[in-house]
Amino acid sequence: MKSRITTDLVLDGIMAGKPQNRVLIHSDQGSQYTSHEWQTFLKHHNLESSMSFVLRSILLMQ
């Protein structure tokens, strides 16, 4: 097992389940997840982005 979580490790885990439909990837609104490069990657691998609202994240921290 690898000591770091890499894109390949995550993708391998998702694809091991042989999903029949689009897979939803939920994240916060960090710049790495809102980038054009990440969104392109998701579309290329038939994955769909989902993000929490900023206010919801703040409320959950209280």
mmCIF file of N, CA, C and O in Angstrom, residues 12-57:
data_model
loop_
_atom_site.group_PDB
_atom_site.id
_atom_site.type_symbol
_atom_site.label_atom_id
_atom_site.label_comp_id
_atom_site.label_asym_id
_atom_site.label_seq_id
_atom_site.Cartn_x
_atom_site.Cartn_y
_atom_site.Cartn_z
ATOM 1 N N ASP A 12 -7.873 4.286 -9.419
ATOM 2 C CA ASP A 12 -7.846 2.817 -9.435
ATOM 3 C C ASP A 12 -8.913 2.245 -8.505
ATOM 4 O O ASP A 12 -9.583 1.271 -8.837
ATOM 5 N N GLY A 13 -9.066 2.868 -7.331
ATOM 6 C CA GLY A 13 -10.077 2.408 -6.380
ATOM 7 C C GLY A 13 -11.487 2.554 -6.911
ATOM 8 O O GLY A 13 -12.326 1.661 -6.759
ATOM 9 N N ILE A 14 -11.756 3.676 -7.555
ATOM 10 C CA ILE A 14 -13.085 3.917 -8.121
ATOM 11 C C ILE A 14 -13.366 2.946 -9.256
ATOM 12 O O ILE A 14 -14.421 2.321 -9.322
ATOM 13 N N MET A 15 -12.407 2.784 -10.152
ATOM 14 C CA MET A 15 -12.608 1.953 -11.332
ATOM 15 C C MET A 15 -12.618 0.462 -10.997
ATOM 16 O O MET A 15 -13.153 -0.339 -11.746
ATOM 17 N N ALA A 16 -12.060 0.077 -9.845
ATOM 18 C CA ALA A 16 -12.070 -1.333 -9.438
ATOM 19 C C ALA A 16 -13.497 -1.830 -9.236
ATOM 20 O O ALA A 16 -13.782 -3.010 -9.424
ATOM 21 N N GLY A 17 -14.382 -0.919 -8.876
ATOM 22 C CA GLY A 17 -15.786 -1.282 -8.697
ATOM 23 C C GLY A 17 -16.552 -1.375 -10.000
ATOM 24 O O GLY A 17 -17.716 -1.740 -10.011
ATOM 25 N N LYS A 18 -15.915 -1.050 -11.115
ATOM 26 C CA LYS A 18 -16.524 -1.086 -12.447
ATOM 27 C C LYS A 18 -17.880 -0.373 -12.475
ATOM 28 O O LYS A 18 -18.912 -0.983 -12.784
ATOM 29 N N PRO A 19 -17.884 0.917 -12.131
ATOM 30 C CA PRO A 19 -19.157 1.655 -12.087
ATOM 31 C C PRO A 19 -19.834 1.692 -13.457
ATOM 32 O O PRO A 19 -19.173 1.870 -14.482
ATOM 33 N N GLN A 20 -21.140 1.479 -13.470
ATOM 34 C CA GLN A 20 -21.914 1.504 -14.703
ATOM 35 C C GLN A 20 -22.370 2.923 -15.051
ATOM 36 O O GLN A 20 -22.634 3.222 -16.205
ATOM 37 N N ASN A 21 -22.506 3.754 -14.031
ATOM 38 C CA ASN A 21 -22.962 5.128 -14.226
ATOM 39 C C ASN A 21 -21.873 6.099 -13.791
ATOM 40 O O ASN A 21 -20.857 5.692 -13.230
ATOM 41 N N ARG A 22 -22.135 7.350 -14.020
ATOM 42 C CA ARG A 22 -21.201 8.386 -13.614
ATOM 43 C C ARG A 22 -21.031 8.373 -12.096
ATOM 44 O O ARG A 22 -21.981 8.195 -11.353
ATOM 45 N N VAL A 23 -19.794 8.540 -11.631
ATOM 46 C CA VAL A 23 -19.480 8.536 -10.210
ATOM 47 C C VAL A 23 -19.374 9.976 -9.720
ATOM 48 O O VAL A 23 -18.749 10.819 -10.354
ATOM 49 N N LEU A 24 -19.990 10.257 -8.582
ATOM 50 C CA LEU A 24 -19.985 11.589 -7.998
ATOM 51 C C LEU A 24 -18.797 11.722 -7.047
ATOM 52 O O LEU A 24 -18.638 10.928 -6.132
ATOM 53 N N ILE A 25 -17.956 12.727 -7.276
ATOM 54 C CA ILE A 25 -16.801 13.012 -6.436
ATOM 55 C C ILE A 25 -17.110 14.283 -5.654
ATOM 56 O O ILE A 25 -17.207 15.363 -6.226
ATOM 57 N N HIS A 26 -17.286 14.154 -4.337
ATOM 58 C CA HIS A 26 -17.654 15.298 -3.507
ATOM 59 C C HIS A 26 -16.408 15.880 -2.838
ATOM 60 O O HIS A 26 -15.572 15.145 -2.335
ATOM 61 N N SER A 27 -16.293 17.207 -2.850
ATOM 62 C CA SER A 27 -15.140 17.868 -2.247
ATOM 63 C C SER A 27 -15.553 19.225 -1.696
ATOM 64 O O SER A 27 -16.687 19.661 -1.857
ATOM 65 N N ASP A 28 -14.594 19.882 -1.063
ATOM 66 C CA ASP A 28 -14.821 21.268 -0.656
ATOM 67 C C ASP A 28 -14.548 22.154 -1.878
ATOM 68 O O ASP A 28 -14.363 21.646 -2.977
ATOM 69 N N GLN A 29 -14.508 23.452 -1.698
ATOM 70 C CA GLN A 29 -14.297 24.362 -2.826
ATOM 71 C C GLN A 29 -12.846 24.840 -2.915
ATOM 72 O O GLN A 29 -12.571 25.951 -3.346
ATOM 73 N N GLY A 30 -11.913 23.983 -2.531
ATOM 74 C CA GLY A 30 -10.500 24.315 -2.646
ATOM 75 C C GLY A 30 -10.113 24.563 -4.093
ATOM 76 O O GLY A 30 -10.727 24.028 -5.019
ATOM 77 N N SER A 31 -9.085 25.366 -4.275
ATOM 78 C CA SER A 31 -8.678 25.747 -5.638
ATOM 79 C C SER A 31 -8.296 24.542 -6.489
ATOM 80 O O SER A 31 -8.488 24.546 -7.704
ATOM 81 N N GLN A 32 -7.769 23.480 -5.854
ATOM 82 C CA GLN A 32 -7.402 22.304 -6.631
ATOM 83 C C GLN A 32 -8.625 21.603 -7.209
ATOM 84 O O GLN A 32 -8.544 20.942 -8.232
ATOM 85 N N TYR A 33 -9.783 21.771 -6.553
ATOM 86 C CA TYR A 33 -11.005 21.115 -7.030
ATOM 87 C C TYR A 33 -11.836 21.995 -7.957
ATOM 88 O O TYR A 33 -12.719 21.495 -8.643
ATOM 89 N N THR A 34 -11.584 23.278 -7.949
ATOM 90 C CA THR A 34 -12.325 24.183 -8.838
ATOM 91 C C THR A 34 -11.529 24.497 -10.098
ATOM 92 O O THR A 34 -12.035 25.190 -10.972
ATOM 93 N N SER A 35 -10.326 23.973 -10.205
ATOM 94 C CA SER A 35 -9.476 24.276 -11.357
ATOM 95 C C SER A 35 -10.015 23.641 -12.642
ATOM 96 O O SER A 35 -10.696 22.607 -12.615
ATOM 97 N N HIS A 36 -9.696 24.261 -13.734
ATOM 98 C CA HIS A 36 -10.091 23.745 -15.053
ATOM 99 C C HIS A 36 -9.467 22.365 -15.279
ATOM 100 O O HIS A 36 -10.112 21.452 -15.814
ATOM 101 N N GLU A 37 -8.222 22.201 -14.846
ATOM 102 C CA GLU A 37 -7.518 20.927 -15.023
ATOM 103 C C GLU A 37 -8.251 19.786 -14.306
ATOM 104 O O GLU A 37 -8.437 18.703 -14.857
ATOM 105 N N TRP A 38 -8.699 20.019 -13.071
ATOM 106 C CA TRP A 38 -9.422 18.992 -12.306
ATOM 107 C C TRP A 38 -10.758 18.662 -12.956
ATOM 108 O O TRP A 38 -11.123 17.493 -13.092
ATOM 109 N N GLN A 39 -11.488 19.699 -13.381
ATOM 110 C CA GLN A 39 -12.789 19.483 -14.011
ATOM 111 C C GLN A 39 -12.629 18.702 -15.317
ATOM 112 O O GLN A 39 -13.448 17.819 -15.624
ATOM 113 N N THR A 40 -11.589 18.995 -16.072
ATOM 114 C CA THR A 40 -11.315 18.265 -17.310
ATOM 115 C C THR A 40 -10.987 16.802 -17.012
ATOM 116 O O THR A 40 -11.466 15.889 -17.688
ATOM 117 N N PHE A 41 -10.183 16.591 -15.974
ATOM 118 C CA PHE A 41 -9.838 15.237 -15.555
ATOM 119 C C PHE A 41 -11.094 14.440 -15.209
ATOM 120 O O PHE A 41 -11.257 13.294 -15.620
ATOM 121 N N LEU A 42 -11.990 15.044 -14.434
ATOM 122 C CA LEU A 42 -13.225 14.361 -14.043
ATOM 123 C C LEU A 42 -14.045 13.967 -15.263
ATOM 124 O O LEU A 42 -14.502 12.824 -15.371
ATOM 125 N N LYS A 43 -14.235 14.907 -16.174
ATOM 126 C CA LYS A 43 -15.036 14.612 -17.374
ATOM 127 C C LYS A 43 -14.395 13.507 -18.204
ATOM 128 O O LYS A 43 -15.083 12.629 -18.729
ATOM 129 N N HIS A 44 -13.078 13.536 -18.321
ATOM 130 C CA HIS A 44 -12.353 12.534 -19.108
ATOM 131 C C HIS A 44 -12.542 11.129 -18.535
ATOM 132 O O HIS A 44 -12.535 10.137 -19.273
ATOM 133 N N HIS A 45 -12.716 11.021 -17.220
ATOM 134 C CA HIS A 45 -12.863 9.725 -16.558
ATOM 135 C C HIS A 45 -14.307 9.426 -16.157
ATOM 136 O O HIS A 45 -14.566 8.557 -15.329
ATOM 137 N N ASN A 46 -15.257 10.148 -16.754
ATOM 138 C CA ASN A 46 -16.681 9.953 -16.508
ATOM 139 C C ASN A 46 -17.033 10.105 -15.020
ATOM 140 O O ASN A 46 -17.781 9.316 -14.454
ATOM 141 N N LEU A 47 -16.439 11.125 -14.387
ATOM 142 C CA LEU A 47 -16.690 11.439 -12.992
ATOM 143 C C LEU A 47 -17.381 12.788 -12.922
ATOM 144 O O LEU A 47 -17.193 13.631 -13.795
ATOM 145 N N GLU A 48 -18.184 13.006 -11.899
ATOM 146 C CA GLU A 48 -18.927 14.257 -11.767
ATOM 147 C C GLU A 48 -18.554 14.946 -10.458
ATOM 148 O O GLU A 48 -18.502 14.324 -9.405
ATOM 149 N N SER A 49 -18.310 16.238 -10.548
ATOM 150 C CA SER A 49 -17.912 17.032 -9.392
ATOM 151 C C SER A 49 -19.124 17.496 -8.588
ATOM 152 O O SER A 49 -20.148 17.876 -9.146
ATOM 153 N N SER A 50 -18.998 17.446 -7.269
ATOM 154 C CA SER A 50 -19.994 17.966 -6.356
ATOM 155 C C SER A 50 -19.244 18.692 -5.256
ATOM 156 O O SER A 50 -18.243 18.190 -4.741
ATOM 157 N N MET A 51 -19.695 19.896 -4.905
ATOM 158 C CA MET A 51 -18.997 20.683 -3.884
ATOM 159 C C MET A 51 -19.962 21.217 -2.854
ATOM 160 O O MET A 51 -21.087 21.572 -3.162
ATOM 161 N N SER A 52 -19.475 21.276 -1.612
ATOM 162 C CA SER A 52 -20.255 21.857 -0.524
ATOM 163 C C SER A 52 -20.333 23.365 -0.704
ATOM 164 O O SER A 52 -19.432 23.972 -1.274
ATOM 165 N N PHE A 53 -21.404 23.944 -0.186
ATOM 166 C CA PHE A 53 -21.498 25.391 -0.147
ATOM 167 C C PHE A 53 -20.548 25.892 0.927
ATOM 168 O O PHE A 53 -20.365 25.255 1.962
ATOM 169 N N VAL A 54 -19.958 27.058 0.710
ATOM 170 C CA VAL A 54 -19.026 27.626 1.677
ATOM 171 C C VAL A 54 -19.714 27.803 3.023
ATOM 172 O O VAL A 54 -19.183 27.428 4.062
ATOM 173 N N LEU A 55 -20.917 28.335 3.038
ATOM 174 C CA LEU A 55 -21.629 28.577 4.282
ATOM 175 C C LEU A 55 -21.870 27.276 5.034
ATOM 176 O O LEU A 55 -21.710 27.214 6.249
ATOM 177 N N ARG A 56 -22.215 26.216 4.327
ATOM 178 C CA ARG A 56 -22.453 24.925 4.984
ATOM 179 C C ARG A 56 -21.185 24.456 5.679
ATOM 180 O O ARG A 56 -21.233 23.965 6.806
ATOM 181 N N SER A 57 -20.047 24.613 5.039
ATOM 182 C CA SER A 57 -18.778 24.184 5.638
ATOM 183 C C SER A 57 -18.499 24.971 6.910
ATOM 184 O O SER A 57 -18.039 24.410 7.896
#
